[in-house]
Amino acid sequence: MEQGTQHRKQKVEKQIRRSRKRSSSSEMYSHAALFKKAEELLAKRIKEGDPLAYFLKGQLYFEEGWYADAFIQFEKIKDTDFQAMYQLGVMHYDGLGTKEDPEKGVEYMEKIINSTSPKARHLKYAAAYNLGRAYFEGYGVKHSAEEAERLWLIAADHGNPKASVKAQSTLGMLYSTTNPKDLKKAFFWHSEACGNGSLESQGVLGVMYLHGQGIHQNTKAALECLKEAAERGNVYAQGHLVEYYYKRKMYATAATSAKRVAENDNVDLLAKITDCLPVYIAKGVAMATFYYARCLQYGLGMQQDQAAAKIYYSRACLLDPDIVSDLELAANHGKI
């Protein structure tokens, strides 16, 4: 009887795999068919003289990852279409579909910012953010933190939700990391960005509330921010929640949460999915991994396993040696 049940189970699993394979093939065919249909429709609109169709065709290729084809399409209309010029600026700067040419990328962004055409108006915030990034990185233009800040302030536009939310969040990061720090400004900009939907800033706000940075300490507000950000995929927030649970001796919760966060092994992929900075994702995973190692080492909230603890300590160090060094120092002084 047991053997027969196992046989039926294997048969069902085989049928499921076949079904999934057919479904996957169907989805691929459907996508390919839709893409071809869209391409044909845009080609027809181009033939009929629709100027917008040229850009849409390039954008179709861009979103498919066909950067070389997108580049060719945008090149045809860059002198009359600011959206195409903007995309070319991004592609030159990042080397998408063409050789990296940050100077050319900067040139296109400057043209958009300095244009008096109403058709360029909706692109100015994004262009200012990108140009600020270029100045901050010193890539394609001489490094200038002051010019980067000026451009990001333009892009952020006093917290305007229609402006660059990325610039608002970036200003929050800037003011919390420069020397000297200006945590009140950092809090202001993270608040603006969070209110406009920034997942990155929501996590940072939670940490600032938790430790009273730039604002009076407010544990309730901190947990609201951290929990919501964590649920939305902010790994930095997840790491700080693990620390919060551990320090309050909620070891079972800390261990369970830490294990889940520590399983994240692709920081770059998470950065693409969440649009959060890789460095802060790495910090979040490193924190969680460190605390998971401590739970394993001392049998806190889980079964003790010192051999596994050593492995997780090593992983944490590889992810962010500085944050692990700080945590070890805190542990040695009895603060953890």
XYZ file of C-alpha atoms in Angstrom:
336
model
C 0.000 0.000 0.000
C 2.783 2.440 0.889
C 4.553 1.656 -2.373
C 1.353 2.222 -4.359
C 0.793 5.573 -2.653
C 4.340 6.594 -3.468
C 3.820 5.543 -7.094
C 0.640 7.630 -7.376
C 2.438 10.557 -5.751
C 5.262 10.332 -8.281
C 2.721 10.126 -11.111
C 0.903 13.231 -9.873
C 4.189 15.125 -9.460
C 5.154 14.165 -13.017
C 1.822 15.460 -14.327
C 2.307 18.722 -12.412
C 5.777 19.173 -13.901
C 4.389 18.580 -17.405
C 1.579 21.027 -16.762
C 4.034 23.667 -15.530
C 6.219 23.109 -18.566
C 3.247 23.555 -20.915
C 2.140 26.638 -18.982
C 5.635 28.115 -19.132
C 5.884 27.467 -22.880
C 2.448 28.994 -23.382
C 3.451 32.109 -21.432
C 6.651 32.459 -23.445
C 4.744 32.091 -26.702
C 2.142 34.557 -25.527
C 4.796 37.115 -24.614
C 6.619 36.619 -27.909
C 3.357 36.974 -29.819
C 2.428 40.139 -27.939
C 5.876 41.597 -28.510
C 5.696 40.874 -32.231
C 2.224 42.387 -32.406
C 3.398 45.534 -30.616
C 6.414 45.795 -32.904
C 4.225 45.472 -36.004
C 1.754 48.042 -34.699
C 4.520 50.547 -33.960
C 6.104 49.956 -37.376
C 2.734 50.750 -38.951
C 2.370 53.922 -36.875
C 5.888 55.006 -37.856
C 5.012 54.473 -41.520
C 1.935 56.628 -41.005
C 4.112 59.401 -39.597
C 3.320 59.128 -35.881
C 6.332 60.801 -34.179
C 5.658 59.211 -30.774
C 5.849 55.718 -32.271
C 9.597 56.083 -32.875
C 10.242 56.551 -29.163
C 7.793 53.836 -28.136
C 9.527 51.345 -30.404
C 12.879 52.196 -28.839
C 11.374 51.920 -25.364
C 9.889 48.542 -26.260
C 13.362 47.284 -27.147
C 14.857 48.906 -24.044
C 12.419 47.203 -21.687
C 13.102 43.871 -23.362
C 16.810 44.361 -22.721
C 17.539 44.730 -26.431
C 19.733 47.721 -25.730
C 21.600 47.828 -29.043
C 18.301 47.973 -30.963
C 16.914 50.544 -28.549
C 20.040 52.652 -28.955
C 19.681 52.693 -32.753
C 16.034 53.692 -32.474
C 16.686 56.508 -29.990
C 19.608 57.814 -32.048
C 17.270 58.426 -34.988
C 15.126 60.886 -33.048
C 17.374 62.316 -30.324
C 17.442 65.787 -31.896
C 13.655 66.109 -31.836
C 12.628 63.909 -28.901
C 13.849 64.758 -25.389
C 12.717 61.402 -24.026
C 14.994 59.666 -26.518
C 17.821 62.022 -25.567
C 17.296 61.193 -21.895
C 17.383 57.447 -22.537
C 20.531 57.836 -24.620
C 22.113 59.758 -21.761
C 21.407 56.871 -19.402
C 22.655 54.332 -21.937
C 25.891 56.208 -22.598
C 26.521 56.655 -18.872
C 25.880 53.019 -17.959
C 27.151 51.428 -21.169
C 23.837 49.913 -22.257
C 23.789 48.986 -25.930
C 26.883 51.072 -26.531
C 30.341 51.664 -25.152
C 30.389 53.506 -21.823
C 30.749 57.217 -22.468
C 29.915 59.089 -19.248
C 30.881 62.446 -20.762
C 28.236 61.984 -23.451
C 25.726 60.938 -20.803
C 26.462 64.110 -18.837
C 26.161 66.193 -22.005
C 22.654 64.901 -22.721
C 21.483 65.425 -19.138
C 22.784 69.004 -19.202
C 20.957 69.669 -22.475
C 17.694 68.547 -20.905
C 18.195 70.611 -17.746
C 19.139 73.737 -19.709
C 16.420 73.391 -22.334
C 13.608 75.940 -22.411
C 11.348 73.599 -24.354
C 8.108 72.582 -22.600
C 8.720 69.078 -23.962
C 11.771 68.719 -21.711
C 10.065 69.956 -18.551
C 8.888 66.560 -17.252
C 12.413 65.139 -17.601
C 14.290 67.856 -15.717
C 13.934 66.288 -12.249
C 15.271 62.925 -13.386
C 18.052 64.555 -15.400
C 19.093 66.677 -12.415
C 19.218 63.584 -10.213
C 21.387 61.728 -12.730
C 23.679 64.690 -13.228
C 24.037 65.003 -9.455
C 25.003 61.355 -9.350
C 27.673 61.999 -12.001
C 29.168 64.880 -10.002
C 29.099 62.876 -6.784
C 30.792 59.888 -8.410
C 33.169 62.051 -10.432
C 32.287 60.003 -13.483
C 32.037 61.897 -16.744
C 32.646 65.143 -14.907
C 34.962 66.426 -12.176
C 33.897 65.304 -8.703
C 32.023 67.923 -6.717
C 29.898 67.024 -3.703
C 28.652 70.624 -3.587
C 27.407 70.521 -7.177
C 25.861 67.112 -6.568
C 23.981 68.490 -3.572
C 22.797 71.523 -5.572
C 21.478 69.334 -8.379
C 19.807 66.886 -6.017
C 18.059 69.769 -4.269
C 16.725 70.885 -7.654
C 15.627 67.332 -8.428
C 14.007 66.909 -4.995
C 12.060 70.183 -5.333
C 11.211 70.680 -1.653
C 9.636 67.228 -1.390
C 7.332 67.574 -4.378
C 5.862 64.071 -4.954
C 6.093 64.646 -8.709
C 9.803 65.435 -8.458
C 12.611 62.884 -8.055
C 11.852 60.773 -4.989
C 15.227 59.130 -5.539
C 16.884 62.534 -5.098
C 14.926 63.129 -1.893
C 16.100 59.819 -0.456
C 19.644 60.430 -1.665
C 19.738 63.782 0.130
C 18.695 61.983 3.295
C 21.620 59.615 2.853
C 23.971 62.481 2.015
C 23.222 64.499 5.144
C 23.538 61.448 7.397
C 26.948 60.415 6.060
C 28.797 63.668 5.338
C 31.191 65.169 7.839
C 29.799 66.909 9.804
C 26.457 65.128 9.721
C 23.221 67.070 9.607
C 20.743 64.565 10.991
C 17.845 67.024 11.099
C 18.163 67.583 7.357
C 18.616 63.853 6.859
C 15.425 63.159 8.791
C 13.529 65.810 6.833
C 14.488 64.385 3.459
C 13.904 60.779 4.447
C 10.473 61.826 5.739
C 9.665 63.509 2.437
C 10.898 60.544 0.419
C 9.082 58.047 2.632
C 5.860 60.008 2.273
C 6.344 59.821 -1.479
C 6.796 56.052 -1.448
C 10.528 55.454 -0.949
C 11.129 52.019 0.566
C 14.766 52.882 1.251
C 13.886 55.966 3.277
C 11.148 54.197 5.196
C 13.706 51.770 6.608
C 16.161 54.529 7.470
C 13.408 56.552 9.152
C 12.663 53.582 11.382
C 16.295 53.431 12.469
C 16.400 57.187 13.094
C 13.269 57.022 15.247
C 14.654 54.007 17.094
C 17.910 55.722 18.048
C 16.683 59.321 18.237
C 18.771 60.536 15.302
C 17.612 63.910 14.008
C 14.353 63.463 15.902
C 13.210 62.557 19.412
C 13.369 58.830 20.051
C 10.033 57.182 19.371
C 9.986 53.398 19.612
C 6.380 53.108 18.461
C 7.023 55.132 15.297
C 10.281 53.238 14.772
C 8.595 49.845 14.855
C 5.808 51.018 12.569
C 8.354 52.163 9.982
C 10.643 49.164 10.365
C 7.891 46.553 10.251
C 6.167 48.059 7.228
C 9.477 48.539 5.409
C 10.505 44.983 6.293
C 7.238 43.609 4.937
C 7.832 45.536 1.714
C 11.259 43.929 1.347
C 13.655 46.404 2.963
C 16.477 44.156 4.199
C 18.135 46.949 6.183
C 14.916 47.297 8.181
C 14.732 43.525 8.602
C 18.250 43.472 10.054
C 17.420 46.198 12.559
C 14.260 44.396 13.625
C 16.360 41.310 14.347
C 18.621 43.445 16.528
C 15.609 44.965 18.300
C 14.174 41.530 19.118
C 17.541 40.173 20.248
C 18.307 43.076 22.571
C 14.919 42.674 24.203
C 15.631 38.979 24.766
C 12.924 37.913 22.324
C 15.334 35.243 21.196
C 12.948 32.878 19.423
C 11.570 35.720 17.302
C 15.066 37.082 16.711
C 16.415 33.681 15.654
C 13.526 32.956 13.291
C 13.716 36.396 11.679
C 17.510 36.329 11.518
C 17.596 32.960 9.785
C 15.186 34.174 7.116
C 17.197 37.347 6.436
C 20.532 35.514 6.528
C 19.380 33.323 3.646
C 19.562 36.305 1.288
C 22.679 35.618 -0.746
C 22.214 37.837 -3.792
C 22.568 41.461 -2.768
C 22.611 42.802 -6.333
C 19.376 41.031 -7.228
C 17.689 42.355 -4.088
C 18.875 45.850 -4.983
C 17.194 45.574 -8.386
C 13.978 44.204 -6.925
C 13.650 46.701 -4.065
C 15.491 49.699 -5.561
C 17.480 49.921 -2.324
C 21.217 50.572 -2.151
C 23.321 47.373 -2.193
C 25.516 48.641 0.643
C 22.523 48.938 2.988
C 21.139 45.583 1.923
C 24.521 44.047 2.779
C 24.440 45.771 6.174
C 20.993 44.379 6.902
C 21.974 40.836 5.960
C 25.248 41.128 7.907
C 23.416 42.264 11.052
C 20.881 39.460 10.846
C 23.591 36.892 10.121
C 25.651 38.067 13.103
C 22.712 37.784 15.489
C 21.750 34.410 14.057
C 25.302 33.247 14.746
C 24.995 34.407 18.369
C 21.704 32.569 18.757
C 23.396 29.432 17.442
C 26.488 29.918 19.593
C 24.607 30.306 22.871
C 21.463 28.334 22.083
C 19.235 31.386 22.357
C 15.742 30.738 21.013
C 16.999 27.662 19.192
C 19.199 24.611 19.578
C 22.860 25.375 20.214
C 25.209 24.662 17.305
C 28.635 26.230 17.674
C 29.996 24.795 14.433
C 27.178 26.432 12.469
C 27.677 29.635 14.459
C 31.255 29.918 13.173
C 30.045 29.594 9.594
C 27.493 32.372 10.042
C 30.003 34.645 11.785
C 32.280 34.239 8.767
C 29.440 35.031 6.369
C 28.579 38.175 8.310
C 32.196 39.357 8.165
C 32.326 38.859 4.414
C 29.151 40.890 3.931
C 30.167 43.897 6.019
C 33.314 43.615 8.164
C 32.853 47.093 9.654
C 29.379 46.481 11.013
C 30.416 43.087 12.397
C 33.429 44.693 14.078
C 31.121 47.221 15.752
C 28.745 44.476 16.876
C 31.582 42.366 18.275
C 32.880 45.385 20.190
C 29.405 45.984 21.604
C 29.184 42.320 22.593
C 32.561 42.464 24.328
C 31.372 45.458 26.349
C 28.181 43.673 27.343
C 25.927 45.928 25.283
C 24.489 42.999 23.358
